[in-house]
Short mmCIF file of N, CA and C in Angstrom, two decimals:
data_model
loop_
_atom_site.label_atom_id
_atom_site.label_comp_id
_atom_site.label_asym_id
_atom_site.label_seq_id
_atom_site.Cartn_x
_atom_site.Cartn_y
_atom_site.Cartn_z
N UNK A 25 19.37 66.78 48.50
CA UNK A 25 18.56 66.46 47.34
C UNK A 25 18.03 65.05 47.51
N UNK A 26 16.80 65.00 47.24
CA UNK A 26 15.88 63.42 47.53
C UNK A 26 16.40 62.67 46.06
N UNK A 27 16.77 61.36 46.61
CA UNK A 27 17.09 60.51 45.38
C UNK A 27 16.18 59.64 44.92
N UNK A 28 15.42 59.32 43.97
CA UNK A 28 14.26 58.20 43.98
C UNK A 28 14.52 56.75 43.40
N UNK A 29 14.14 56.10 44.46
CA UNK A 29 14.10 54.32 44.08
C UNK A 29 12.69 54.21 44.03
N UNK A 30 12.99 53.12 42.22
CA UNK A 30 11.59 52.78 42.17
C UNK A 30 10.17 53.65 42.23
N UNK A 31 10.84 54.18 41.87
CA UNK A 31 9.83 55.84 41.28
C UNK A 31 9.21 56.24 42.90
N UNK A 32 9.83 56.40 43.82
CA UNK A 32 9.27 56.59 45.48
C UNK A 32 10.54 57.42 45.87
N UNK A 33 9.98 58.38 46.14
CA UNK A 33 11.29 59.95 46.67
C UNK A 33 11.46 59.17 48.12
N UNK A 34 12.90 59.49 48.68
CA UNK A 34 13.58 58.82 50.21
C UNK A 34 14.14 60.17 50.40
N UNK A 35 14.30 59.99 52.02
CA UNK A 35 15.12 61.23 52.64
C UNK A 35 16.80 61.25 52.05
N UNK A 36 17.20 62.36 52.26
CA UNK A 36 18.37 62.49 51.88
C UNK A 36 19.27 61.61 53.20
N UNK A 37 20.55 60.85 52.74
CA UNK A 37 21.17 60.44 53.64
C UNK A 37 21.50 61.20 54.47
N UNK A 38 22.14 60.77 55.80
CA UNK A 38 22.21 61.17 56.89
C UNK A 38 24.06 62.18 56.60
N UNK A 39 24.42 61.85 55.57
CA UNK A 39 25.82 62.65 55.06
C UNK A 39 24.96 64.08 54.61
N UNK A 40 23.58 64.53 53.78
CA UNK A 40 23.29 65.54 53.00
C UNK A 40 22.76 66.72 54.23
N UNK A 41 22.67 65.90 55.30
CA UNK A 41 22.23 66.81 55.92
C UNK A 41 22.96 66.92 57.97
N UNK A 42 23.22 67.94 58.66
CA UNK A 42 23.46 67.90 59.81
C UNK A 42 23.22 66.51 60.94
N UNK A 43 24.30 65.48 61.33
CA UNK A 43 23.00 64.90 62.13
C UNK A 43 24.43 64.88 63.19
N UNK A 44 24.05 64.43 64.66
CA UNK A 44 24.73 64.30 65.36
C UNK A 44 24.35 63.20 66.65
N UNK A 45 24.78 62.44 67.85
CA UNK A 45 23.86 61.76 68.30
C UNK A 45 24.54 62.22 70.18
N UNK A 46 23.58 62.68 70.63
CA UNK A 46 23.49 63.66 72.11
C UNK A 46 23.49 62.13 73.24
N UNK A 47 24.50 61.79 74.11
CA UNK A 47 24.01 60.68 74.89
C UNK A 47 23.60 61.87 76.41
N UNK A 48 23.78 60.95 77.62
CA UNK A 48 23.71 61.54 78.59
C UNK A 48 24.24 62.61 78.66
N UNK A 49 23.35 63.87 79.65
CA UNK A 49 24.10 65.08 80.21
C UNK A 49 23.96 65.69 78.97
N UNK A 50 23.37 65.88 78.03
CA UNK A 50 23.66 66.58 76.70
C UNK A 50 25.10 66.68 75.88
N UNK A 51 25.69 65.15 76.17
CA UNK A 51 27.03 64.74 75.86
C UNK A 51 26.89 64.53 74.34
N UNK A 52 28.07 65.47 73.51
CA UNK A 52 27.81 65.08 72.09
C UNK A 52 28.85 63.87 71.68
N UNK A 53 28.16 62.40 71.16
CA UNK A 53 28.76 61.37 71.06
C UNK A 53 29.25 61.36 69.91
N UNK A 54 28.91 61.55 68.81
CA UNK A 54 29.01 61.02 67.33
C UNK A 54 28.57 62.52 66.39
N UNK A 55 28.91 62.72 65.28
CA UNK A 55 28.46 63.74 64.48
C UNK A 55 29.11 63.42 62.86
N UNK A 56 28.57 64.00 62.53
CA UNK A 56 28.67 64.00 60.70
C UNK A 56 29.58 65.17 60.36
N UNK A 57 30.39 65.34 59.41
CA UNK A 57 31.23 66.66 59.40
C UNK A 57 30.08 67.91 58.68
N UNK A 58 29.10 67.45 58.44
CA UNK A 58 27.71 68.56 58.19
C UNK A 58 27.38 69.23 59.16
N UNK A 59 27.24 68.64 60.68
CA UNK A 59 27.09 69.08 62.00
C UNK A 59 28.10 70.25 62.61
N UNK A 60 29.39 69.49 62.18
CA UNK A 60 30.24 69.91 63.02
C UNK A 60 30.43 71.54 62.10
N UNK A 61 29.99 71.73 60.65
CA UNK A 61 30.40 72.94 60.06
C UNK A 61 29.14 73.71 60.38
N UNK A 62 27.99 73.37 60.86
CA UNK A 62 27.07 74.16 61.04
C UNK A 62 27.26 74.62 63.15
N UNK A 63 27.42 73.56 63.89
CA UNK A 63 27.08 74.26 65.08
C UNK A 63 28.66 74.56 65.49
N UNK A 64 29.38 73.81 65.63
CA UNK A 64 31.04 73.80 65.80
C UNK A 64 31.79 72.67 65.86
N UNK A 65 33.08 72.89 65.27
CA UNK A 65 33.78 71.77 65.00
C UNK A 65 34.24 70.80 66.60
N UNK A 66 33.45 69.45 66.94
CA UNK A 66 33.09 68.66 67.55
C UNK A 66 34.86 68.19 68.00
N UNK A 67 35.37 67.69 66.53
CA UNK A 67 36.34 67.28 66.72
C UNK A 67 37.55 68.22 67.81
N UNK A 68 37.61 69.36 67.43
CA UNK A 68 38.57 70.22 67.72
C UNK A 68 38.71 70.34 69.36
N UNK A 69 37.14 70.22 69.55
CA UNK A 69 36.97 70.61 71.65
C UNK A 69 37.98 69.34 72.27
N UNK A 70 38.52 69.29 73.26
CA UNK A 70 38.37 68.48 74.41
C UNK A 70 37.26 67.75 74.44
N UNK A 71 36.96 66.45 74.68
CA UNK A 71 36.00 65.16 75.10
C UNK A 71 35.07 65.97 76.15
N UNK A 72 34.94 67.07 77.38
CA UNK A 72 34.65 67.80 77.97
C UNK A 72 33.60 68.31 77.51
N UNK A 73 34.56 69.21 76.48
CA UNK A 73 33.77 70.56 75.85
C UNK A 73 32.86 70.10 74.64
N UNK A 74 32.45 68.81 74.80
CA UNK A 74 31.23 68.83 73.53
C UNK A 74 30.23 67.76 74.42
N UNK A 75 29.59 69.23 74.90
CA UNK A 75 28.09 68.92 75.72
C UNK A 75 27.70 70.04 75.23
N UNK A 76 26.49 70.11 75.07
CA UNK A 76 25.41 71.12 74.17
C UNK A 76 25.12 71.73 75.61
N UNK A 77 24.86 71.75 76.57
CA UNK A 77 24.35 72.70 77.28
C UNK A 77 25.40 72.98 77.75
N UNK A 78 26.87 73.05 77.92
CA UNK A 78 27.79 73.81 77.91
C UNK A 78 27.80 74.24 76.91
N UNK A 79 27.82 74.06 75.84
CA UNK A 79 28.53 75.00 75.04
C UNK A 79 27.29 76.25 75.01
N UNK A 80 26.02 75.60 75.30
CA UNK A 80 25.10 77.02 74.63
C UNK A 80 24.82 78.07 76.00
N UNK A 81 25.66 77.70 76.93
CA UNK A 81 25.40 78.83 77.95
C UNK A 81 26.73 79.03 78.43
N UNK A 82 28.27 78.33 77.89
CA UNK A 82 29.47 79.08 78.53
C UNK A 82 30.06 79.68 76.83
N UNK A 83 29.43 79.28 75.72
CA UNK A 83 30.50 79.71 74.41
C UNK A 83 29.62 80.42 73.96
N UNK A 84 29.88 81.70 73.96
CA UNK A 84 29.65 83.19 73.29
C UNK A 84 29.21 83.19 71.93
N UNK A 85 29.90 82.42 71.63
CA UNK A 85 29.66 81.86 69.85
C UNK A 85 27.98 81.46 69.68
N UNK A 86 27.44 80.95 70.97
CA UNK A 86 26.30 80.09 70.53
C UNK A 86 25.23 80.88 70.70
N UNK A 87 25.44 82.02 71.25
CA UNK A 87 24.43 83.12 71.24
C UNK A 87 24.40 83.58 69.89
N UNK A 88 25.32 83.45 69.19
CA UNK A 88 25.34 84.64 67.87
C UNK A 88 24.60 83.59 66.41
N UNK A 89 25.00 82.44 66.81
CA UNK A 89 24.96 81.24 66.06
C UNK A 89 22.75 80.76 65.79
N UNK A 90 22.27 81.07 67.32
CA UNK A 90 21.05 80.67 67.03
C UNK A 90 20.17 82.07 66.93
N UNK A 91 19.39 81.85 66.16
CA UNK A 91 18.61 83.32 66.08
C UNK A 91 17.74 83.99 67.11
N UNK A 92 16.96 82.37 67.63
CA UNK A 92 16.28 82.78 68.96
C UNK A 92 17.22 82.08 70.16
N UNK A 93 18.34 82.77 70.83
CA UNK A 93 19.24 82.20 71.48
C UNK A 93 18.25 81.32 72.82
N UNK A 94 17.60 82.78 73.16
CA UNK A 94 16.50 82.37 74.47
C UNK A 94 15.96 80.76 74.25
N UNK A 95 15.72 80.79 73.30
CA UNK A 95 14.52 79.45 73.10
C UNK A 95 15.66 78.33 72.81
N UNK A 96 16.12 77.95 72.37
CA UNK A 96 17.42 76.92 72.50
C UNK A 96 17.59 76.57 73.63
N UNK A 97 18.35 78.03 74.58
CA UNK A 97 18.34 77.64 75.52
C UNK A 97 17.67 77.18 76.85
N UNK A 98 16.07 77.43 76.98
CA UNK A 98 15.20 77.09 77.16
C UNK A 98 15.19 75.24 76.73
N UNK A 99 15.04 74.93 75.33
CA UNK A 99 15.24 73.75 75.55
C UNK A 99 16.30 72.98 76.14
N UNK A 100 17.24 73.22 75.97
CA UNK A 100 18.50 72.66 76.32
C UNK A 100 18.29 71.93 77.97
N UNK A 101 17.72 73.39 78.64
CA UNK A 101 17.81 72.98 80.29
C UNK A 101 16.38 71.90 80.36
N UNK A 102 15.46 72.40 80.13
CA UNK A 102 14.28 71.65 79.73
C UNK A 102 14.78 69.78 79.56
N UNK A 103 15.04 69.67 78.50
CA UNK A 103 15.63 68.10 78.11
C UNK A 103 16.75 68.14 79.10
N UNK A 104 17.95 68.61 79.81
CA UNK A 104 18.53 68.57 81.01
C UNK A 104 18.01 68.03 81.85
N UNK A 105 16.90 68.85 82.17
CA UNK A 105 16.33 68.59 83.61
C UNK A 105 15.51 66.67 83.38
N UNK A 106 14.57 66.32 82.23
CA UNK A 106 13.99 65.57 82.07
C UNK A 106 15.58 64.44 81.68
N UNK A 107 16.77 64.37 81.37
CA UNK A 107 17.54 63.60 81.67
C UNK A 107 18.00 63.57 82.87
N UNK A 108 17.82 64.70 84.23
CA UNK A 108 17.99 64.34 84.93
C UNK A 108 16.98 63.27 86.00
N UNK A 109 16.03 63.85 85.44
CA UNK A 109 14.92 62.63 86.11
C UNK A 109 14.96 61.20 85.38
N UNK A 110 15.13 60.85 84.45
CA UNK A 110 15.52 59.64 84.03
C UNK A 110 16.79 59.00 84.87
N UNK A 111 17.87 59.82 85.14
CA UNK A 111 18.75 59.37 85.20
C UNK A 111 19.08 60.10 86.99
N UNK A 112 18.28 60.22 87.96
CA UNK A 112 18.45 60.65 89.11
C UNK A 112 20.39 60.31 90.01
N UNK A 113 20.47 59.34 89.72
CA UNK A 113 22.03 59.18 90.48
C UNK A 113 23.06 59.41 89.59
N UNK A 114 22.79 60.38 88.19
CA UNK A 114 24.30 60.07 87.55
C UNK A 114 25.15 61.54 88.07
N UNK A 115 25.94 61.20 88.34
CA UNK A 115 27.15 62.11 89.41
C UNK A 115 27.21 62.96 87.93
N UNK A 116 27.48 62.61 86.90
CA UNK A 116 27.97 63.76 85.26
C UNK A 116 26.65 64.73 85.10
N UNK A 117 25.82 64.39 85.54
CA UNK A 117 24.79 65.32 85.12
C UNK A 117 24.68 66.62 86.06
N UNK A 118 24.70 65.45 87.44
CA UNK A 118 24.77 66.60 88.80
C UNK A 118 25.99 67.31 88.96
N UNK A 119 27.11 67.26 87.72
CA UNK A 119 28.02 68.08 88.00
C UNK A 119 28.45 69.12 87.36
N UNK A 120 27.67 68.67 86.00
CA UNK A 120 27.13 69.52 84.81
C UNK A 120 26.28 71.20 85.00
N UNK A 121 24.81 70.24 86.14
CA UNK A 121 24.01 71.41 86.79
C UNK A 121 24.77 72.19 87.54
N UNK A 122 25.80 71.77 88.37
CA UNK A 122 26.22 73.12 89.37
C UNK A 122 26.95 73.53 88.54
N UNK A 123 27.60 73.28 87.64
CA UNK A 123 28.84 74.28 87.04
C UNK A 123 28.41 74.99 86.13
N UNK A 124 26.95 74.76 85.42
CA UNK A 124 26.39 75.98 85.01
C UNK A 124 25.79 76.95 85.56
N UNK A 125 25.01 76.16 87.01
CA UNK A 125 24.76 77.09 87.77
C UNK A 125 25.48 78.20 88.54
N UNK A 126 26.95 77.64 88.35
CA UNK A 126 28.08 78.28 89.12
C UNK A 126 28.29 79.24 88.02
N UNK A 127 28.12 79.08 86.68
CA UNK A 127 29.07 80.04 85.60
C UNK A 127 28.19 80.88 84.58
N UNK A 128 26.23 80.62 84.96
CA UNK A 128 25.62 81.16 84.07
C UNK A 128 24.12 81.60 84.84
N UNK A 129 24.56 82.74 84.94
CA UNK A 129 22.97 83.30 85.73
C UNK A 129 21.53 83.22 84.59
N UNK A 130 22.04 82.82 82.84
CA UNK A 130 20.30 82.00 82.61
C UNK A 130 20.63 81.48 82.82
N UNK A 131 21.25 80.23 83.00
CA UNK A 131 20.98 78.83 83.07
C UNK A 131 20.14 79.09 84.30
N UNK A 132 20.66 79.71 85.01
CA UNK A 132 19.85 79.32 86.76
C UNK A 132 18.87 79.53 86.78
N UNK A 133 18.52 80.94 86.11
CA UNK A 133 16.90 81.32 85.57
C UNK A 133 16.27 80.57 85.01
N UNK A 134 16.76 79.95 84.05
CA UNK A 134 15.79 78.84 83.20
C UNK A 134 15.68 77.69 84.53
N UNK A 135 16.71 77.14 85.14
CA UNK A 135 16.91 75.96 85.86
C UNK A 135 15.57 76.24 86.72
N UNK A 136 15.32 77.13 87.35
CA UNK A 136 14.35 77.42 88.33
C UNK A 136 12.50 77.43 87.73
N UNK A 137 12.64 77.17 86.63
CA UNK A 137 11.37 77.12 86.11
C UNK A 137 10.79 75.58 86.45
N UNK A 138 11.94 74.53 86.40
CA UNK A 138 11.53 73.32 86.72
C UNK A 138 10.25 72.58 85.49
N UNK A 139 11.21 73.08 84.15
CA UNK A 139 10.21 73.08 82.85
C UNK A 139 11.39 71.43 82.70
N UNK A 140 9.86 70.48 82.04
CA UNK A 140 10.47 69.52 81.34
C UNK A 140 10.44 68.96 79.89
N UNK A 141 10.89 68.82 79.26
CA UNK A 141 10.81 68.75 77.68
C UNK A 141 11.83 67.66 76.87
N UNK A 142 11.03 66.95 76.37
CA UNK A 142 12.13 65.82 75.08
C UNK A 142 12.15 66.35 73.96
N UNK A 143 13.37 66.15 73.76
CA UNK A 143 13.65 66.77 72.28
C UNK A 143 13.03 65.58 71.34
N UNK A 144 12.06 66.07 70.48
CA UNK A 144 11.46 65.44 69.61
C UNK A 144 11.62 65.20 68.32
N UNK A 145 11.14 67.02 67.67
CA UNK A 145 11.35 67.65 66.44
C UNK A 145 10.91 68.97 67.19
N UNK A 146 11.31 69.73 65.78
CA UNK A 146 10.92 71.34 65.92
C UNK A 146 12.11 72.05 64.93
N UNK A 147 12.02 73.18 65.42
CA UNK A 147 13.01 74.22 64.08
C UNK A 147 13.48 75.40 64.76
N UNK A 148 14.73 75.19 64.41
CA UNK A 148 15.62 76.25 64.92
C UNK A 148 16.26 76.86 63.68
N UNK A 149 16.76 78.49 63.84
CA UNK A 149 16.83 78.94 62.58
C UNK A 149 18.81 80.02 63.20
N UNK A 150 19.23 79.12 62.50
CA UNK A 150 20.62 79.18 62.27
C UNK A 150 21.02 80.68 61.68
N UNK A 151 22.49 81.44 62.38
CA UNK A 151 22.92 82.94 61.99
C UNK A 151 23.84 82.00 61.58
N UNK A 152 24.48 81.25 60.61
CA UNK A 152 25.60 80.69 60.26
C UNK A 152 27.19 81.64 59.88
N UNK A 153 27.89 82.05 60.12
CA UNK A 153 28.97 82.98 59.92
C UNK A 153 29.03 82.82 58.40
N UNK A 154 29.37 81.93 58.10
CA UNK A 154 29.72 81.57 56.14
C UNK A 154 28.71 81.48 55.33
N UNK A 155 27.18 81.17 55.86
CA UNK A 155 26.14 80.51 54.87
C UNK A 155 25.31 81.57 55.13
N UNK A 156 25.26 82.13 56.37
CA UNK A 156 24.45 82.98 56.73
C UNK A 156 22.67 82.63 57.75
N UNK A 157 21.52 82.82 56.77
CA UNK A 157 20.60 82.26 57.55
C UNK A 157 20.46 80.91 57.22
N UNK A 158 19.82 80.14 58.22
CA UNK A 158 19.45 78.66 57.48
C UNK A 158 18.10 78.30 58.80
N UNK A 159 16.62 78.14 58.39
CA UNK A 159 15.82 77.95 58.74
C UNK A 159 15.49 75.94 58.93
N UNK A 160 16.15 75.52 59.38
CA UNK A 160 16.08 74.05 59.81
C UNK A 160 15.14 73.38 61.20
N UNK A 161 14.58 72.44 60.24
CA UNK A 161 13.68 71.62 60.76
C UNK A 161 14.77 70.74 61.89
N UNK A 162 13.95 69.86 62.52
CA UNK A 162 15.13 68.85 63.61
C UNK A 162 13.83 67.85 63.77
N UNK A 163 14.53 66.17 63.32
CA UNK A 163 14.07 65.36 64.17
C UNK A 163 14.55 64.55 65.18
N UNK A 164 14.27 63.70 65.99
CA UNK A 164 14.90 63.28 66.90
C UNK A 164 14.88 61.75 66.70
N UNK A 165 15.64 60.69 66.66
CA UNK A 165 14.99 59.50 66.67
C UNK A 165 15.90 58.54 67.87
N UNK A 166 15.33 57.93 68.62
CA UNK A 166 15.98 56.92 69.66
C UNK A 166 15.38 55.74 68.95
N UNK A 167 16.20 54.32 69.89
CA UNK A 167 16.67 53.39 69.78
C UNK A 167 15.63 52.90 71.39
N UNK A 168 13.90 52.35 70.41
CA UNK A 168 13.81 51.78 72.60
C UNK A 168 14.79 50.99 73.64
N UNK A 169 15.52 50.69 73.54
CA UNK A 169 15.96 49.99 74.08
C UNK A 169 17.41 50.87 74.94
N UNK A 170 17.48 51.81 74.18
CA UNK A 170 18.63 53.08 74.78
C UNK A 170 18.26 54.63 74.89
N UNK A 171 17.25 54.89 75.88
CA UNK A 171 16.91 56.56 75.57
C UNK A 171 17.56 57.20 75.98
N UNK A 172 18.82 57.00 76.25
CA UNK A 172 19.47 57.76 76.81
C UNK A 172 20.64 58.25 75.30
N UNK A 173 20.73 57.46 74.47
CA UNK A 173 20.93 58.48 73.32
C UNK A 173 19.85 58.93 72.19
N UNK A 174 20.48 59.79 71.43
CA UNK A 174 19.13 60.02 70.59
C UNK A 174 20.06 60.83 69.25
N UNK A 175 19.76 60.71 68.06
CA UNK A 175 19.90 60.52 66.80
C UNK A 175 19.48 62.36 66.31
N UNK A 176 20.26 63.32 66.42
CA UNK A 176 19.55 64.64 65.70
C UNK A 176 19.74 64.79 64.45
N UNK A 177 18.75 64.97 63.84
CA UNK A 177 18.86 65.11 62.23
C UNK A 177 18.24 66.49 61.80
N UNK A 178 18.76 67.64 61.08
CA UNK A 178 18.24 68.55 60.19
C UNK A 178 17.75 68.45 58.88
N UNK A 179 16.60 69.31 58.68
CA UNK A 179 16.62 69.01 57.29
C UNK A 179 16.20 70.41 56.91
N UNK A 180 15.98 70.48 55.87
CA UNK A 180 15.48 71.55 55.16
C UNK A 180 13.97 71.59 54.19
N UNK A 181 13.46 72.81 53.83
CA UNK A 181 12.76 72.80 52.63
C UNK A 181 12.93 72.68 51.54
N UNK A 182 12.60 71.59 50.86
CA UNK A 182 13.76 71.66 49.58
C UNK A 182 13.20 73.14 48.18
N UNK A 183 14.58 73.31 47.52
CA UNK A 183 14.22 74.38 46.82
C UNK A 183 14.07 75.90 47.94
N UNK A 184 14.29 75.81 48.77
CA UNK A 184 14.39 76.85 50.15
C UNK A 184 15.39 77.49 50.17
N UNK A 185 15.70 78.55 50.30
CA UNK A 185 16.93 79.51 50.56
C UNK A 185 18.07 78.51 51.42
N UNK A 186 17.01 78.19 52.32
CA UNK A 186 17.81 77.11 53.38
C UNK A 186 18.34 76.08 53.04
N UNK A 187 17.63 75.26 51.53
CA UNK A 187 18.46 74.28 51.04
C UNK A 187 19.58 74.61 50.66
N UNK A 188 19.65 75.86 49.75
CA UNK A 188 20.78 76.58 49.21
C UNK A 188 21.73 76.83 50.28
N UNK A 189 21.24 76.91 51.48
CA UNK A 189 22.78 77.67 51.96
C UNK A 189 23.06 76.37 52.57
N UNK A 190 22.12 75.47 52.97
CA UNK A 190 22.74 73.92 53.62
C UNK A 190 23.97 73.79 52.92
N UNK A 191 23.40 73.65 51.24
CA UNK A 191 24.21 73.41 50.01
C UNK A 191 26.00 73.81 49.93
N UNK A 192 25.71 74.62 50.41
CA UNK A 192 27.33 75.87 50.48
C UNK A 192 27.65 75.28 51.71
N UNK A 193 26.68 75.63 52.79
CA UNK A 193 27.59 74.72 53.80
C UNK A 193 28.85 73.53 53.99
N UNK A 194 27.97 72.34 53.09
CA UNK A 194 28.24 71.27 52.66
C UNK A 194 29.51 71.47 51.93
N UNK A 195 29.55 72.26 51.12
CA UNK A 195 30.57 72.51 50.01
C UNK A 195 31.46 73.04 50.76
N UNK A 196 31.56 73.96 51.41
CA UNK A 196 32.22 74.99 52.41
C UNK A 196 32.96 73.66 52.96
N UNK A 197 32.05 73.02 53.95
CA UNK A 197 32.97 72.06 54.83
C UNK A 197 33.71 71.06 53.97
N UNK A 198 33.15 70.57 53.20
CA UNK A 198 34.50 69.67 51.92
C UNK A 198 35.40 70.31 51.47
N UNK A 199 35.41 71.98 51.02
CA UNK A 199 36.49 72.48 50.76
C UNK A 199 37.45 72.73 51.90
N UNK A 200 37.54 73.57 53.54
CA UNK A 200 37.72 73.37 54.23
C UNK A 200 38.59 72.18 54.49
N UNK A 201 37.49 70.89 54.63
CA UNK A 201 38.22 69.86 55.21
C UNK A 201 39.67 69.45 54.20
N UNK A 202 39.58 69.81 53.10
CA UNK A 202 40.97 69.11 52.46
C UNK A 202 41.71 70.39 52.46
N UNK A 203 41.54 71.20 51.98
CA UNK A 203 42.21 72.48 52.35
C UNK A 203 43.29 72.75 53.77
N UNK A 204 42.55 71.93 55.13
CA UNK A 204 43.30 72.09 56.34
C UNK A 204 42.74 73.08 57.09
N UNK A 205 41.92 73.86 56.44
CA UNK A 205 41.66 75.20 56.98
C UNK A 205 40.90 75.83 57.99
N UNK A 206 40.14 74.25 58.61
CA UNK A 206 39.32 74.64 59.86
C UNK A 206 40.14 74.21 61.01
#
């Protein structure tokens, strides 16, 4: 929900809505507990297991989770590949590529397109298990001075089915979190 100062509507804080911040290798650094109840709980993995292009081509879950699985994953390798050209000698990235290539015949398919892409903005539309659908926008914001991380933020339409189920989300994960139950 937009709060207004000084009669001028502002984005909802970065608590109302999903945000998380991706460094190298599609390494997930930082997240909001909004994030972690919409894609998966961040905390729970191994330091390992929270890289986004592992998880969206070795966890089963993440096929069921995005609606257009293909196109996710499409980006995923896409911004991969263009961190790997930024970052040509980092041994984590080049070890990242073979072990998907070793454990995921798309990845290799996508890998071979030699497609490059920054995650900017755009919209991905969420099968959420508890909330159900949720049609979310994404922006991206870096820091010039560090592109090698970058800032993901969701948002919604407000008054949108999608705000509503953000809404439950939100609620879902506060009840949850004191509850113990995730």
């Amino acid at each position: 929900m937009a709060q207004t100062i000084g009669g001028r509507g502002v984005e909802p804080a970065a608590a109302d809505v999903p945000a998380y911040i991706v460094g190298r290798g599609t390494n997930v650094l930082a997240w909001n507990p909004l994030a972690a109840a919409l894609i998966t709980d961040f905390g729970a993995l191994p330091p390992r297991g929270r890289n986004l292009a592992r998880l969206v081509f070795l966890d089963e879950g993440m096929r069921e989770l995005y609606e257009d699985w293909a196109a996710k994953a499409a980006d995923v390798v896409a911004y991969l590949r263009l961190d790997l050209a930024r970052n040509p000698g980092d041994a984590g990235i080049a070890a990242l590529i073979e072990e998907l290539n070793a454990n995921s015949a798309d990845f290799r398919d996508l890998w071979e397109r030699h497609e490059l892409k920054d995650k900017t903005h755009g919209r991905y539309v969420y099968r959420h298990p508890v909330v159900g659908r949720l049609d979310l926008g994404y922006e991206t914001l870096r820091l010039p001075d560090d592109p090698d991380q970058a800032l993901i933020m969701h948002t919604t339409e407000p008054d949108s089915p999608s705000a509503t189920a953000l809404a439950l989300l939100a609620n879902w994960a506060q009840t949850s979190v004191r509850s113990g139950s995730r």
